[in-house]
Structures are given as C-alpha cells and as structure tokens.
Amino acid sequence: TDEIMHQDSIPLYAADIQDQLKKQFAYLSGGRGGDGCPVITFPDYPAFSEIPEKEFQNVLTYLTSIP
C-alpha cells in the first residue's frame, strides 16, 4: 500500500511546519483541475532530492488538508 496516502495522521497546522513550508518546494498555486481539485505546484527546487521523506509527507499532508 501507498504509505503516504494510507497513514493515520494527526492534523498538521502551518505553524507546526512553517520552516518546511518556507522552502516552497510545493505549494498551492490557487488553480483548480478539471475536476475542481486544487493544483499542487512543484517548482524547480535544486535540493529536491535532499528533502527528507517525513518533511515531504508533512507538506503534502498539510496542503491536501486545506479546504
């Protein structure tokens, strides 16, 4: 199973991961897909491969939890 999508997670707040969000390796651009779902943007980030998995999971979990 996909560990990112199937974990039991506690709610994350921006204040909890503010340092991770400041890196801006992923963000909500404000756009929506054809099905109305928000678009997550992954801009060019030179150290993307060096982002720890837990940090990546935290940011995606937070971004996907915003209504």
XYZ file of C-alpha atoms in Angstrom:
67
model
C 0.000 0.000 0.000
C 0.994 3.589 -0.506
C 2.314 4.730 2.866
C 1.681 8.430 2.234
C -1.989 8.000 1.384
C -2.832 5.337 3.950
C -1.355 6.560 7.193
C -3.302 7.636 10.186
C -2.264 11.207 10.632
C -2.858 13.883 13.192
C -3.889 17.295 11.888
C -0.980 19.463 10.812
C -1.027 23.215 11.231
C 1.053 25.713 9.244
C 2.715 26.852 12.464
C 3.882 23.274 13.086
C 5.711 23.025 9.770
C 6.442 26.660 8.942
C 10.148 26.018 8.251
C 9.215 23.267 5.797
C 6.629 25.468 4.070
C 9.105 28.341 3.733
C 11.246 26.167 1.462
C 8.406 26.317 -1.099
C 9.275 23.022 -2.781
C 5.499 22.549 -3.096
C 2.622 24.988 -2.766
C -0.989 25.578 -3.698
C -0.980 27.812 -6.761
C -4.647 28.735 -6.466
C -5.627 26.892 -9.627
C -8.060 24.006 -9.870
C -8.068 20.962 -12.120
C -10.891 19.961 -14.425
C -12.474 18.003 -11.583
C -12.313 21.005 -9.227
C -9.458 19.664 -7.120
C -6.730 22.112 -6.105
C -3.467 22.058 -8.053
C -0.265 21.498 -6.066
C 2.732 23.058 -7.789
C 6.250 21.643 -7.552
C 8.556 24.411 -8.797
C 12.184 23.868 -9.734
C 13.888 23.227 -6.406
C 17.620 22.439 -6.666
C 17.777 20.353 -3.492
C 14.504 18.453 -4.087
C 16.216 15.057 -3.828
C 17.619 16.050 -0.429
C 14.234 16.745 1.186
C 13.649 14.178 3.941
C 10.659 11.913 3.284
C 8.939 12.937 6.521
C 9.232 16.617 5.574
C 7.783 15.893 2.118
C 4.916 13.940 3.700
C 4.199 16.734 6.183
C 3.953 19.392 3.483
C 1.758 17.264 1.188
C -0.458 16.230 4.093
C -0.890 19.860 5.089
C -1.535 21.089 1.531
C -4.083 18.373 0.822
C -5.942 19.100 4.061
C -6.689 22.749 3.199
C -10.337 23.055 2.128
